[in-house]
Amino acid sequence: MKNKYSFMLRKEDVVREWLHYDADGVVLGRLAAEIAKKLMGKDKVTYTPHIDGGDYVVITNMEKITVTGKKLTDKIYYNHSGFPGGLRERRLEEVLAKNPAEALFLAVKRMLPKNRLGAQQLTRLRVFVGSEHEHAAQNPETKSL
C-alpha cells in the first residue's frame, strides 16, 4: 500500500548543484525563465514550495545576450524615489549598455516569489559580464538552452 501522505523535502536534505550557462546569443527572457526554474528547484522531483531546494547558477558572457522584437527601444524600467517628480525611466538599451548583468538580474528577480524565500533564492545567482568567473573550484556543470 502506498503512503497516503505527500513527500515533503526537509531543508536538511537539500542537495544543491552548481550550474553554468553561457549567455552568448541567448534570448534574455528565455534564459531568465530557465534560471528562475533552477533557482526555485522546480525541475527537481523533490520540489517543495516552502523549502528553498534550488541550485546555484553561474552566468557568463552577459554582454552578448540578445532580445527579440523592439524591446531594446520599447521596454522601459521604472524606478520611483517616493518624492514628487521622482520617477526615473530607463530603456533596456541603456541598461544593457551600462550594466548588462542588471537586466538579467531584474528579469529573474521578477520571476521568483515575492517574499523572503524568493530573496533567499536570488542570492544563489551569480552573473558575470565576461567569459571568466570565479566559481571554477565548484566545478559547475555547463548547461545550454
PDB file of C-alpha atoms in Angstrom:
ATOM      1  CA  MET A   1       0.000   0.000   0.000  1.00  0.00           C
ATOM      2  CA  LYS A   2       1.302   3.444  -0.895  1.00  0.00           C
ATOM      3  CA  ASN A   3       1.911   6.136   1.656  1.00  0.00           C
ATOM      4  CA  LYS A   4      -1.148   8.382   1.758  1.00  0.00           C
ATOM      5  CA  TYR A   5       0.939  11.460   2.563  1.00  0.00           C
ATOM      6  CA  SER A   6       2.767  13.613   0.045  1.00  0.00           C
ATOM      7  CA  PHE A   7       6.533  13.852   0.002  1.00  0.00           C
ATOM      8  CA  MET A   8       7.896  16.944   1.743  1.00  0.00           C
ATOM      9  CA  LEU A   9      11.562  17.840   1.402  1.00  0.00           C
ATOM     10  CA  ARG A  10      13.310  18.943   4.587  1.00  0.00           C
ATOM     11  CA  LYS A  11      15.865  21.741   4.461  1.00  0.00           C
ATOM     12  CA  GLU A  12      18.486  19.366   5.923  1.00  0.00           C
ATOM     13  CA  ASP A  13      18.055  17.015   2.942  1.00  0.00           C
ATOM     14  CA  VAL A  14      18.545  19.622   0.176  1.00  0.00           C
ATOM     15  CA  VAL A  15      21.269  18.728  -2.344  1.00  0.00           C
ATOM     16  CA  ARG A  16      22.477  21.687  -4.401  1.00  0.00           C
ATOM     17  CA  GLU A  17      24.364  21.583  -7.687  1.00  0.00           C
ATOM     18  CA  TRP A  18      26.371  24.300  -9.444  1.00  0.00           C
ATOM     19  CA  LEU A  19      25.189  25.061 -12.977  1.00  0.00           C
ATOM     20  CA  HIS A  20      26.869  27.247 -15.607  1.00  0.00           C
ATOM     21  CA  TYR A  21      25.101  28.951 -18.523  1.00  0.00           C
ATOM     22  CA  ASP A  22      26.767  30.843 -21.353  1.00  0.00           C
ATOM     23  CA  ALA A  23      24.564  33.790 -22.392  1.00  0.00           C
ATOM     24  CA  ASP A  24      26.264  34.239 -25.782  1.00  0.00           C
ATOM     25  CA  GLY A  25      23.452  34.694 -28.330  1.00  0.00           C
ATOM     26  CA  VAL A  26      20.717  33.530 -25.931  1.00  0.00           C
ATOM     27  CA  VAL A  27      17.419  35.433 -25.637  1.00  0.00           C
ATOM     28  CA  LEU A  28      17.141  37.303 -22.324  1.00  0.00           C
ATOM     29  CA  GLY A  29      13.646  36.146 -21.325  1.00  0.00           C
ATOM     30  CA  ARG A  30      14.228  32.502 -22.185  1.00  0.00           C
ATOM     31  CA  LEU A  31      17.419  32.426 -20.138  1.00  0.00           C
ATOM     32  CA  ALA A  32      15.719  34.195 -17.211  1.00  0.00           C
ATOM     33  CA  ALA A  33      12.851  31.688 -17.190  1.00  0.00           C
ATOM     34  CA  GLU A  34      15.273  28.749 -17.140  1.00  0.00           C
ATOM     35  CA  ILE A  35      17.343  30.311 -14.347  1.00  0.00           C
ATOM     36  CA  ALA A  36      14.259  31.040 -12.231  1.00  0.00           C
ATOM     37  CA  LYS A  37      13.187  27.420 -12.576  1.00  0.00           C
ATOM     38  CA  LYS A  38      16.632  26.199 -11.472  1.00  0.00           C
ATOM     39  CA  LEU A  39      16.846  28.639  -8.527  1.00  0.00           C
ATOM     40  CA  MET A  40      13.440  27.532  -7.211  1.00  0.00           C
ATOM     41  CA  GLY A  41      14.200  23.847  -7.791  1.00  0.00           C
ATOM     42  CA  LYS A  42      11.056  23.304  -9.838  1.00  0.00           C
ATOM     43  CA  ASP A  43      12.888  20.961 -12.210  1.00  0.00           C
ATOM     44  CA  LYS A  44      13.617  18.518  -9.382  1.00  0.00           C
ATOM     45  CA  VAL A  45      11.439  15.615  -8.294  1.00  0.00           C
ATOM     46  CA  THR A  46      11.873  16.742  -4.691  1.00  0.00           C
ATOM     47  CA  TYR A  47      10.331  20.218  -5.299  1.00  0.00           C
ATOM     48  CA  THR A  48       8.576  21.533  -2.206  1.00  0.00           C
ATOM     49  CA  PRO A  49       7.080  25.047  -2.458  1.00  0.00           C
ATOM     50  CA  HIS A  50       8.002  26.236   1.035  1.00  0.00           C
ATOM     51  CA  ILE A  51      11.597  24.880   1.009  1.00  0.00           C
ATOM     52  CA  ASP A  52      14.493  26.522  -0.807  1.00  0.00           C
ATOM     53  CA  GLY A  53      15.697  23.487  -2.756  1.00  0.00           C
ATOM     54  CA  GLY A  54      17.183  25.104  -5.852  1.00  0.00           C
ATOM     55  CA  ASP A  55      20.672  25.084  -7.320  1.00  0.00           C
ATOM     56  CA  TYR A  56      23.462  27.648  -7.699  1.00  0.00           C
ATOM     57  CA  VAL A  57      23.521  29.269 -11.147  1.00  0.00           C
ATOM     58  CA  VAL A  58      26.533  30.982 -12.766  1.00  0.00           C
ATOM     59  CA  ILE A  59      26.017  33.073 -15.915  1.00  0.00           C
ATOM     60  CA  THR A  60      28.851  34.313 -18.150  1.00  0.00           C
ATOM     61  CA  ASN A  61      29.095  36.466 -21.319  1.00  0.00           C
ATOM     62  CA  MET A  62      26.191  38.717 -20.366  1.00  0.00           C
ATOM     63  CA  GLU A  63      27.370  41.408 -22.788  1.00  0.00           C
ATOM     64  CA  LYS A  64      26.443  39.084 -25.700  1.00  0.00           C
ATOM     65  CA  ILE A  65      22.809  38.478 -24.700  1.00  0.00           C
ATOM     66  CA  THR A  66      20.081  39.168 -27.278  1.00  0.00           C
ATOM     67  CA  VAL A  67      16.459  40.295 -27.155  1.00  0.00           C
ATOM     68  CA  THR A  68      13.682  39.848 -29.700  1.00  0.00           C
ATOM     69  CA  GLY A  69      11.417  42.388 -31.332  1.00  0.00           C
ATOM     70  CA  LYS A  70      11.690  46.084 -30.457  1.00  0.00           C
ATOM     71  CA  LYS A  71      12.416  45.543 -26.774  1.00  0.00           C
ATOM     72  CA  LEU A  72      15.714  47.449 -26.911  1.00  0.00           C
ATOM     73  CA  THR A  73      13.854  50.700 -27.510  1.00  0.00           C
ATOM     74  CA  ASP A  74      10.338  49.925 -26.209  1.00  0.00           C
ATOM     75  CA  LYS A  75      10.982  48.136 -22.892  1.00  0.00           C
ATOM     76  CA  ILE A  76      11.245  50.642 -20.054  1.00  0.00           C
ATOM     77  CA  TYR A  77      12.372  50.076 -16.463  1.00  0.00           C
ATOM     78  CA  TYR A  78      10.680  52.374 -13.932  1.00  0.00           C
ATOM     79  CA  ASN A  79      12.036  53.429 -10.531  1.00  0.00           C
ATOM     80  CA  HIS A  80      10.447  55.962  -8.204  1.00  0.00           C
ATOM     81  CA  SER A  81      12.152  57.652  -5.281  1.00  0.00           C
ATOM     82  CA  GLY A  82       8.869  58.284  -3.478  1.00  0.00           C
ATOM     83  CA  PHE A  83       9.215  62.048  -3.806  1.00  0.00           C
ATOM     84  CA  PRO A  84       7.160  64.199  -6.199  1.00  0.00           C
ATOM     85  CA  GLY A  85       8.712  64.098  -9.648  1.00  0.00           C
ATOM     86  CA  GLY A  86      10.968  61.215  -8.602  1.00  0.00           C
ATOM     87  CA  LEU A  87      10.035  58.854 -11.435  1.00  0.00           C
ATOM     88  CA  ARG A  88      13.074  57.605 -13.334  1.00  0.00           C
ATOM     89  CA  GLU A  89      12.773  55.774 -16.654  1.00  0.00           C
ATOM     90  CA  ARG A  90      15.492  53.754 -18.394  1.00  0.00           C
ATOM     91  CA  ARG A  91      15.221  51.871 -21.674  1.00  0.00           C
ATOM     92  CA  LEU A  92      16.557  48.323 -21.951  1.00  0.00           C
ATOM     93  CA  GLU A  93      19.168  49.610 -24.397  1.00  0.00           C
ATOM     94  CA  GLU A  94      20.592  51.922 -21.699  1.00  0.00           C
ATOM     95  CA  VAL A  95      20.546  49.196 -19.039  1.00  0.00           C
ATOM     96  CA  LEU A  96      22.394  46.736 -21.292  1.00  0.00           C
ATOM     97  CA  ALA A  97      24.971  49.380 -22.235  1.00  0.00           C
ATOM     98  CA  LYS A  98      25.694  50.383 -18.634  1.00  0.00           C
ATOM     99  CA  ASN A  99      25.387  47.052 -16.775  1.00  0.00           C
ATOM    100  CA  PRO A 100      24.169  44.016 -18.766  1.00  0.00           C
ATOM    101  CA  ALA A 101      24.021  41.874 -15.631  1.00  0.00           C
ATOM    102  CA  GLU A 102      21.311  44.117 -14.164  1.00  0.00           C
ATOM    103  CA  ALA A 103      18.853  43.295 -16.967  1.00  0.00           C
ATOM    104  CA  LEU A 104      19.083  39.554 -16.295  1.00  0.00           C
ATOM    105  CA  PHE A 105      19.083  40.072 -12.530  1.00  0.00           C
ATOM    106  CA  LEU A 106      15.844  42.094 -12.696  1.00  0.00           C
ATOM    107  CA  ALA A 107      14.193  39.621 -15.083  1.00  0.00           C
ATOM    108  CA  VAL A 108      14.977  36.677 -12.804  1.00  0.00           C
ATOM    109  CA  LYS A 109      14.058  38.595  -9.632  1.00  0.00           C
ATOM    110  CA  ARG A 110      10.600  39.359 -11.018  1.00  0.00           C
ATOM    111  CA  MET A 111      10.026  35.657 -11.831  1.00  0.00           C
ATOM    112  CA  LEU A 112      10.787  34.468  -8.292  1.00  0.00           C
ATOM    113  CA  PRO A 113       8.349  34.534  -5.345  1.00  0.00           C
ATOM    114  CA  LYS A 114       7.824  37.986  -3.828  1.00  0.00           C
ATOM    115  CA  ASN A 115       8.748  37.015  -0.267  1.00  0.00           C
ATOM    116  CA  ARG A 116      11.737  36.049   1.906  1.00  0.00           C
ATOM    117  CA  LEU A 117      12.056  32.728   0.116  1.00  0.00           C
ATOM    118  CA  GLY A 118      12.466  34.463  -3.250  1.00  0.00           C
ATOM    119  CA  ALA A 119      15.117  36.787  -1.824  1.00  0.00           C
ATOM    120  CA  GLN A 120      16.980  33.787  -0.432  1.00  0.00           C
ATOM    121  CA  GLN A 121      16.834  32.016  -3.796  1.00  0.00           C
ATOM    122  CA  LEU A 122      18.135  35.080  -5.609  1.00  0.00           C
ATOM    123  CA  THR A 123      21.342  35.050  -3.534  1.00  0.00           C
ATOM    124  CA  ARG A 124      22.422  31.893  -5.398  1.00  0.00           C
ATOM    125  CA  LEU A 125      22.505  33.669  -8.773  1.00  0.00           C
ATOM    126  CA  ARG A 126      25.978  34.773  -9.948  1.00  0.00           C
ATOM    127  CA  VAL A 127      26.150  36.904 -13.110  1.00  0.00           C
ATOM    128  CA  PHE A 128      29.424  37.836 -14.856  1.00  0.00           C
ATOM    129  CA  VAL A 129      29.806  40.157 -17.843  1.00  0.00           C
ATOM    130  CA  GLY A 130      32.917  38.491 -19.295  1.00  0.00           C
ATOM    131  CA  SER A 131      33.669  34.864 -20.085  1.00  0.00           C
ATOM    132  CA  GLU A 132      35.624  34.313 -16.832  1.00  0.00           C
ATOM    133  CA  HIS A 133      34.013  33.533 -13.485  1.00  0.00           C
ATOM    134  CA  GLU A 134      35.375  32.926 -10.008  1.00  0.00           C
ATOM    135  CA  HIS A 135      33.494  29.692  -9.287  1.00  0.00           C
ATOM    136  CA  ALA A 136      35.694  27.208 -11.143  1.00  0.00           C
ATOM    137  CA  ALA A 137      36.528  25.461  -7.858  1.00  0.00           C
ATOM    138  CA  GLN A 138      32.878  24.373  -7.528  1.00  0.00           C
ATOM    139  CA  ASN A 139      33.071  22.561 -10.909  1.00  0.00           C
ATOM    140  CA  PRO A 140      29.774  23.896 -12.303  1.00  0.00           C
ATOM    141  CA  GLU A 141      28.027  21.683 -14.823  1.00  0.00           C
ATOM    142  CA  THR A 142      27.753  23.529 -18.147  1.00  0.00           C
ATOM    143  CA  LYS A 143      24.203  23.692 -19.492  1.00  0.00           C
ATOM    144  CA  SER A 144      22.846  25.161 -22.725  1.00  0.00           C
ATOM    145  CA  LEU A 145      19.446  26.336 -23.888  1.00  0.00           C
TER     146      LEU A 145
END
